[in-house]
């Protein structure tokens, strides 16, 4: 008996459950916790924010598939079974994240919030507009999502810099890497886009010290933050201080240390903050489910899994 377990927390599991059943009617699909029985039957688990310790109860697991690109919620489970963890790498997800990054970079570049505030008071007034090639955008993380966003921004004419853990060569993008590369990278960035995974090496990296190193006297006349990666990379209190002291001129935040963002958070109403509900790369479950089922079919005939997470690196 071989069954697939779906354990989905924080998202509505119904659509996923229906898709798995529709796209693989021959398989035994069990939605956790309602249909959890005989844990020994389970050979694959497809999960989003599974409760810690739950996967360890399934001793015949052969692989765990994350339903998202980030796997921090899975890897922080200290009882995680020693099986491959596969993450999502999907063209649709990548495109949606690229759209989000381009949208918010352009929103700052084209002073859209300012024009919207003018519209509210029927003010017809043009402001000087910087040329994109004078604006420096720094992309933290040059993996699947950071790379695609950097290329899209570079094609729009921005001056793009990137930072990663290991060295990268990307035509048209000035790259920096490792701890020594962080300082020169930050010094160039007027709009800082974060697409890093959450790991022990990155958590809290979006802090006041980081913001104070950004380039605030460039074509944008201020520094901006866009975090579409993970909430625990940012220190919310430091963002507020940086905005209030003028170190940051604006922040777009899709992710937060506590989600949903508590109604009491000052970020909701801060005049320089844009909040979105962790939907930067809201993507097609159909595409993700099809990819996972294809991987399982191939794995069962001996083909190695793609996009297996390196547990030592943490992403
Ligand atoms: P990848 O694993 O493909 O890329 C991660 C990048 O971060 C790599 O370039 C890596 O460097 C770099 N990196 C990791 N650790 C460090 C470090 N300590 N210092 C410098 N660079 C580092 O991930 P993806 O691009 O697919 O996704 C990135 C993150 O985006 C996910 O982990 C997830 O948290 C978040 N995400 C958010 C979504 C949303 O809707 N808001 C949707 C999807 C993902 P190197 O290349 O050298 O290894
Ligand atoms: C992901 C996400 O990691 O949606 O895929 O946050």
Coordinates of C-alpha atoms and ligand atoms in Angstrom, one line a residue:
X1 CA 0.0 0.0 0.0
X2 CA 1.5 3.4 -1.0
X3 CA -0.4 6.6 -0.3
X4 CA 0.3 10.3 -0.6
X5 CA -0.4 12.5 2.5
X6 CA -1.4 16.1 2.0
X7 CA -0.7 18.2 5.1
X8 CA -1.5 21.9 4.5
X9 CA -1.7 24.5 7.2
X10 CA -2.4 28.2 6.6
X11 CA -3.8 27.6 3.1
X12 CA -7.2 26.2 2.2
X13 CA -6.4 22.5 1.5
X14 CA -9.6 21.8 -0.5
X15 CA -8.4 22.9 -3.9
X16 CA -5.1 21.0 -3.5
X17 CA -6.9 17.9 -2.4
X18 CA -9.3 18.0 -5.4
X19 CA -6.4 18.6 -7.8
X20 CA -4.3 15.7 -6.5
X21 CA -7.3 13.4 -6.8
X22 CA -8.3 14.8 -10.2
X23 CA -4.8 14.6 -11.7
X24 CA -3.9 11.2 -10.2
X25 CA -7.2 9.3 -9.7
X26 CA -5.4 6.0 -9.3
X27 CA -3.5 7.1 -6.2
X28 CA -4.5 6.9 -2.6
X29 CA -4.6 10.5 -1.4
X30 CA -5.1 11.2 2.2
X31 CA -5.8 14.7 3.6
X32 CA -4.3 15.3 7.0
X33 CA -5.7 15.4 9.7
X34 CA -9.2 14.3 8.5
X35 CA -8.1 11.2 6.6
X36 CA -5.0 10.3 8.6
X37 CA -4.9 6.6 9.2
X38 CA -2.3 3.9 9.0
X39 CA 0.8 6.2 8.9
X40 CA 2.8 3.2 7.6
X41 CA 1.0 3.4 4.2
X42 CA 2.3 6.9 3.5
X43 CA 5.3 7.0 1.1
X44 CA 5.1 10.6 0.0
X45 CA 4.0 13.8 1.9
X46 CA 3.1 17.0 0.2
X47 CA 3.1 19.8 2.7
X48 CA 2.9 23.4 3.6
X49 CA 3.8 24.4 7.1
X50 CA 3.3 20.9 8.5
X51 CA 3.1 20.7 12.3
X52 CA 6.6 19.8 13.6
X53 CA 6.9 16.1 14.6
X54 CA 4.1 15.0 12.4
X55 CA 6.2 13.8 9.5
X56 CA 8.3 11.7 11.9
X57 CA 5.2 9.5 12.5
X58 CA 5.4 8.2 8.9
X59 CA 8.2 5.7 8.9
X60 CA 7.9 4.6 5.3
X61 CA 8.2 8.1 3.8
X62 CA 10.4 8.2 0.7
X63 CA 10.2 11.9 0.0
X64 CA 8.6 15.1 1.2
X65 CA 7.4 17.6 -1.3
X66 CA 7.0 21.3 -0.3
X67 CA 4.0 23.0 -1.9
X68 CA 6.0 26.2 -1.9
X69 CA 9.5 27.4 -2.9
X70 CA 10.6 28.1 0.6
X71 CA 11.3 25.2 2.9
X72 CA 12.2 26.9 6.2
X73 CA 9.0 25.7 7.9
X74 CA 9.9 22.1 7.1
X75 CA 13.7 22.3 7.8
X76 CA 13.1 23.8 11.3
X77 CA 11.3 20.5 12.3
X78 CA 14.0 18.9 14.5
X79 CA 12.3 15.5 14.0
X80 CA 12.3 15.7 10.2
X81 CA 12.8 12.2 8.7
X82 CA 16.0 11.7 6.8
X83 CA 14.4 11.6 3.3
X84 CA 14.8 14.0 0.3
X85 CA 12.9 17.3 0.7
X86 CA 11.9 18.7 -2.7
X87 CA 10.9 22.3 -3.2
X88 CA 8.9 24.1 -5.8
X89 CA 10.7 25.5 -8.8
X90 CA 8.0 26.5 -11.3
X91 CA 8.0 28.8 -14.2
X92 CA 4.5 30.2 -13.3
X93 CA 5.7 30.9 -9.7
X94 CA 8.8 32.6 -11.0
X95 CA 6.9 34.8 -13.4
X96 CA 4.5 35.9 -10.7
X97 CA 7.3 36.9 -8.3
X98 CA 9.0 38.7 -11.2
X99 CA 5.8 40.6 -11.8
X100 CA 5.6 41.6 -8.1
X101 CA 9.2 42.8 -8.0
X102 CA 8.9 44.8 -11.2
X103 CA 5.5 46.3 -10.1
X104 CA 6.9 47.6 -6.8
X105 CA 10.3 48.7 -8.2
X106 CA 8.4 50.7 -10.8
X107 CA 6.0 52.0 -8.3
X108 CA 8.9 53.7 -6.4
X109 CA 10.8 54.6 -9.5
X110 CA 7.7 56.3 -11.1
X111 CA 6.6 57.9 -7.8
X112 CA 3.2 56.3 -8.0
X113 CA 2.3 56.8 -4.3
X114 CA 2.9 60.5 -4.7
X115 CA 0.7 60.8 -7.8
X116 CA -2.0 58.8 -6.1
X117 CA -1.9 61.2 -3.1
X118 CA -2.1 64.1 -5.6
X119 CA -5.1 62.6 -7.3
X120 CA -6.9 62.4 -4.0
X121 CA -6.7 66.2 -3.8
X122 CA -7.2 66.8 -7.5
X123 CA -3.7 68.2 -7.9
X124 CA -2.2 68.4 -11.4
X125 CA 1.5 68.6 -10.8
X126 CA 4.4 66.9 -12.5
X127 CA 7.6 65.9 -10.7
X128 CA 11.1 65.3 -12.1
X129 CA 11.5 61.7 -13.2
X130 CA 14.8 59.9 -12.9
X131 CA 15.9 57.7 -15.8
X132 CA 15.9 54.0 -14.9
X133 CA 19.6 53.7 -15.9
X134 CA 20.5 56.1 -13.1
X135 CA 18.6 54.0 -10.5
X136 CA 20.4 51.2 -8.7
X137 CA 18.4 48.2 -7.7
X138 CA 20.1 45.6 -5.4
X139 CA 18.7 42.1 -5.5
X140 CA 19.6 39.9 -2.4
X141 CA 19.5 36.3 -3.5
X142 CA 20.2 35.3 -7.1
X143 CA 18.5 31.9 -7.1
X144 CA 15.4 31.0 -9.2
X145 CA 13.5 34.1 -8.2
X146 CA 16.2 36.6 -7.6
X147 CA 17.9 35.8 -11.0
X148 CA 14.6 36.2 -12.9
X149 CA 13.8 39.5 -11.2
X150 CA 17.3 40.8 -11.7
X151 CA 17.1 40.0 -15.4
X152 CA 13.7 41.6 -15.8
X153 CA 14.8 44.8 -14.1
X154 CA 18.0 44.9 -16.1
X155 CA 15.9 44.6 -19.3
X156 CA 13.8 47.6 -18.1
X157 CA 17.0 49.6 -18.0
X158 CA 17.7 49.7 -14.3
X159 CA 21.3 49.4 -12.9
X160 CA 21.1 46.1 -11.2
X161 CA 23.4 44.6 -8.6
X162 CA 23.0 41.2 -7.0
X163 CA 24.2 39.4 -3.9
X164 CA 24.4 35.7 -3.3
X165 CA 26.3 33.2 -1.1
X166 CA 28.5 31.9 -3.9
X167 CA 29.9 33.8 -6.9
X168 CA 27.6 34.4 -9.9
X169 CA 28.2 35.7 -13.3
X170 CA 25.1 37.3 -14.9
X171 CA 25.6 39.5 -18.0
X172 CA 24.5 43.0 -17.3
X173 CA 24.3 42.5 -13.6
X174 CA 27.1 43.5 -11.2
X175 CA 27.4 40.7 -8.7
X176 CA 28.7 40.4 -5.1
X177 CA 28.9 37.4 -2.9
X178 CA 29.5 36.2 0.6
X179 CA 30.0 38.3 3.8
X180 CA 32.7 40.5 2.2
X181 CA 30.4 41.3 -0.8
X182 CA 27.6 42.5 1.4
X183 CA 28.9 46.0 2.2
X184 CA 29.8 47.1 -1.4
X185 CA 26.5 45.6 -2.6
X186 CA 24.4 47.5 0.0
X187 CA 26.3 50.8 -0.7
X188 CA 25.1 50.7 -4.3
X189 CA 21.5 49.7 -3.7
X190 CA 18.8 52.4 -3.7
X191 CA 16.0 49.9 -4.0
X192 CA 16.8 46.8 -2.0
X193 CA 14.8 43.7 -3.2
X194 CA 15.1 40.7 -0.8
X195 CA 14.6 37.2 -2.3
X196 CA 16.8 35.2 0.1
X197 CA 15.7 32.0 1.8
X198 CA 15.2 32.0 5.6
X199 CA 18.2 30.2 7.1
X200 CA 20.3 30.7 10.2
X201 CA 22.6 32.9 8.0
X202 CA 19.9 35.2 6.7
X203 CA 17.4 35.6 9.5
X204 CA 17.2 39.2 10.7
X205 CA 19.4 40.5 7.9
X206 CA 17.0 43.3 7.0
X207 CA 17.8 45.4 10.1
X208 CA 18.7 49.0 10.9
X209 CA 22.4 48.5 10.3
X210 CA 21.7 47.1 6.9
X211 CA 19.3 49.9 6.0
X212 CA 21.8 52.6 7.1
X213 CA 24.3 51.2 4.5
X214 CA 22.0 51.7 1.6
X215 CA 22.5 54.4 -1.0
X216 CA 20.2 57.2 -0.1
X217 CA 21.7 60.1 -2.1
X218 CA 21.2 58.6 -5.6
X219 CA 18.7 59.2 -8.4
X220 CA 15.9 58.1 -6.1
X221 CA 16.8 60.6 -3.4
X222 CA 16.2 57.9 -0.8
X223 CA 16.4 54.2 -0.2
X224 CA 13.5 51.7 -0.5
X225 CA 13.0 48.1 0.7
X226 CA 11.0 45.4 -1.0
X227 CA 10.9 42.1 1.0
X228 CA 9.0 39.3 -0.8
X229 CA 11.0 36.5 0.7
X230 CA 10.3 35.6 4.4
X231 CA 9.2 37.6 7.3
X232 CA 11.9 36.5 9.7
X233 CA 14.5 38.1 7.5
X234 CA 13.2 41.5 8.6
X235 CA 13.1 43.3 11.9
X236 CA 9.8 45.1 11.9
X237 CA 10.7 47.6 14.6
X238 CA 13.9 48.5 12.7
X239 CA 11.9 49.1 9.5
X240 CA 9.7 51.6 11.4
X241 CA 12.7 53.4 12.9
X242 CA 14.4 53.5 9.5
X243 CA 11.3 54.9 7.9
X244 CA 10.7 57.5 10.6
X245 CA 14.3 58.7 10.7
X246 CA 14.4 58.9 6.8
X247 CA 16.9 56.1 6.3
X248 CA 14.2 54.3 4.3
X249 CA 11.9 56.4 2.1
X250 CA 9.5 53.5 1.6
X251 CA 9.0 49.7 2.2
X252 CA 6.9 47.1 0.4
X253 CA 6.4 44.1 2.6
X254 CA 4.8 40.9 1.5
X255 CA 6.0 38.8 4.4
X256 CA 6.1 39.3 8.2
X257 CA 7.5 37.5 11.2
X258 CA 3.9 36.8 12.3
X259 CA 1.4 36.1 9.6
X260 CA -1.3 37.2 9.1
X261 CA 0.1 40.6 10.1
X262 CA -1.5 41.4 13.5
X263 CA -4.2 44.2 13.2
X264 CA -2.2 46.1 15.9
X265 CA 0.9 46.3 13.8
X266 CA 1.9 50.0 13.0
X267 CA 3.0 48.7 9.5
X268 CA -0.7 48.6 8.4
X269 CA -1.1 52.3 8.6
X270 CA 2.4 53.7 8.1
X271 CA 2.2 56.2 5.3
X272 CA 5.4 54.9 3.7
X273 CA 4.6 51.2 3.8
X274 CA 2.8 49.0 1.3
X275 CA 1.5 45.7 2.8
X276 CA 0.5 42.7 0.8
X277 CA -0.7 39.4 2.3
X278 CA 2.1 37.0 1.4
X279 CA 0.8 36.7 -2.2
X280 CA 3.8 38.0 -4.1
X281 CA 4.1 34.7 -6.0
X282 CA 0.6 33.3 -5.5
X283 CA 0.8 30.7 -8.2
X284 CA -1.2 28.0 -9.9
X285 CA -1.7 24.9 -7.7
X286 CA -2.4 22.9 -10.9
X287 CA 1.1 23.6 -12.2
X288 CA 2.7 22.7 -8.8
X289 CA 0.6 19.5 -8.3
X290 CA 1.3 18.3 -11.9
X291 CA 5.0 18.8 -11.3
X292 CA 5.0 16.9 -8.0
X293 CA 3.0 14.0 -9.5
X294 CA 5.4 13.9 -12.5
X295 CA 8.3 13.8 -10.1
X296 CA 6.8 10.9 -8.1
X297 CA 6.1 8.9 -11.3
X298 CA 9.6 9.3 -12.4
X299 CA 11.1 8.7 -9.0
X300 CA 9.2 5.4 -8.8
X301 CA 11.0 4.2 -12.0
X302 CA 14.4 5.2 -10.7
X303 CA 14.8 8.8 -12.0
X304 CA 16.4 11.1 -9.4
X305 CA 14.3 13.8 -7.9
X306 CA 14.8 17.4 -9.1
X307 CA 15.1 20.5 -6.8
X308 CA 16.1 18.5 -3.7
X309 CA 16.9 20.9 -0.8
X310 CA 20.4 20.8 0.6
X311 CA 19.6 20.4 4.2
X312 CA 23.1 21.5 5.3
X313 CA 22.8 24.9 3.5
X314 CA 19.2 25.2 4.6
X315 CA 17.6 25.9 1.2
Ligands
LIG1 P1 16.9 29.7 -4.3 O1 17.3 28.6 -3.4 O2 16.8 29.4 -5.8 O3 17.9 31.0 -4.2 C1 18.3 31.4 -3.0 C2 19.4 32.5 -3.2 O4 19.8 33.1 -2.0 C3 20.6 31.9 -3.9 O5 21.2 32.8 -4.8 C4 21.6 31.8 -2.7 O6 23.0 31.9 -3.0 C5 21.2 33.0 -1.9 N1 21.6 32.9 -0.5 C6 21.2 31.9 0.4 N2 21.8 32.1 1.6 C7 22.6 33.2 1.4 C8 23.5 33.9 2.3 N3 23.7 33.5 3.6 N4 24.1 35.0 1.8 C9 23.9 35.4 0.5 N5 23.1 34.8 -0.3 C10 22.4 33.7 0.1 O7 15.5 30.3 -3.8 P2 14.3 30.9 -4.6 O8 14.9 32.0 -5.5 O9 13.5 29.9 -5.3 O10 13.4 31.5 -3.5 C11 13.9 32.4 -2.5 C12 13.0 32.6 -1.4 O11 11.8 33.3 -1.8 C13 12.4 31.3 -0.8 O12 13.3 30.6 0.0 C14 11.1 31.7 -0.1 O13 11.4 32.0 1.2 C15 10.8 33.0 -0.8 N6 9.5 32.9 -1.5 C16 8.5 33.8 -1.2 C17 7.3 33.8 -1.9 C18 6.2 34.8 -1.6 O14 5.1 34.6 -2.1 N7 6.5 35.8 -0.9 C19 7.0 32.8 -2.9 C20 8.2 31.9 -3.2 C21 9.3 32.0 -2.5 P3 23.7 30.8 -3.9 O15 23.1 30.9 -5.3 O16 25.1 31.2 -3.9 O17 23.4 29.5 -3.3
LIG2 C1 6.7 29.9 -1.2 C2 5.7 30.9 -0.7 O1 7.7 29.7 -0.5 O2 4.6 31.0 -1.3 O3 6.4 29.3 -2.2 O4 6.0 31.7 0.3

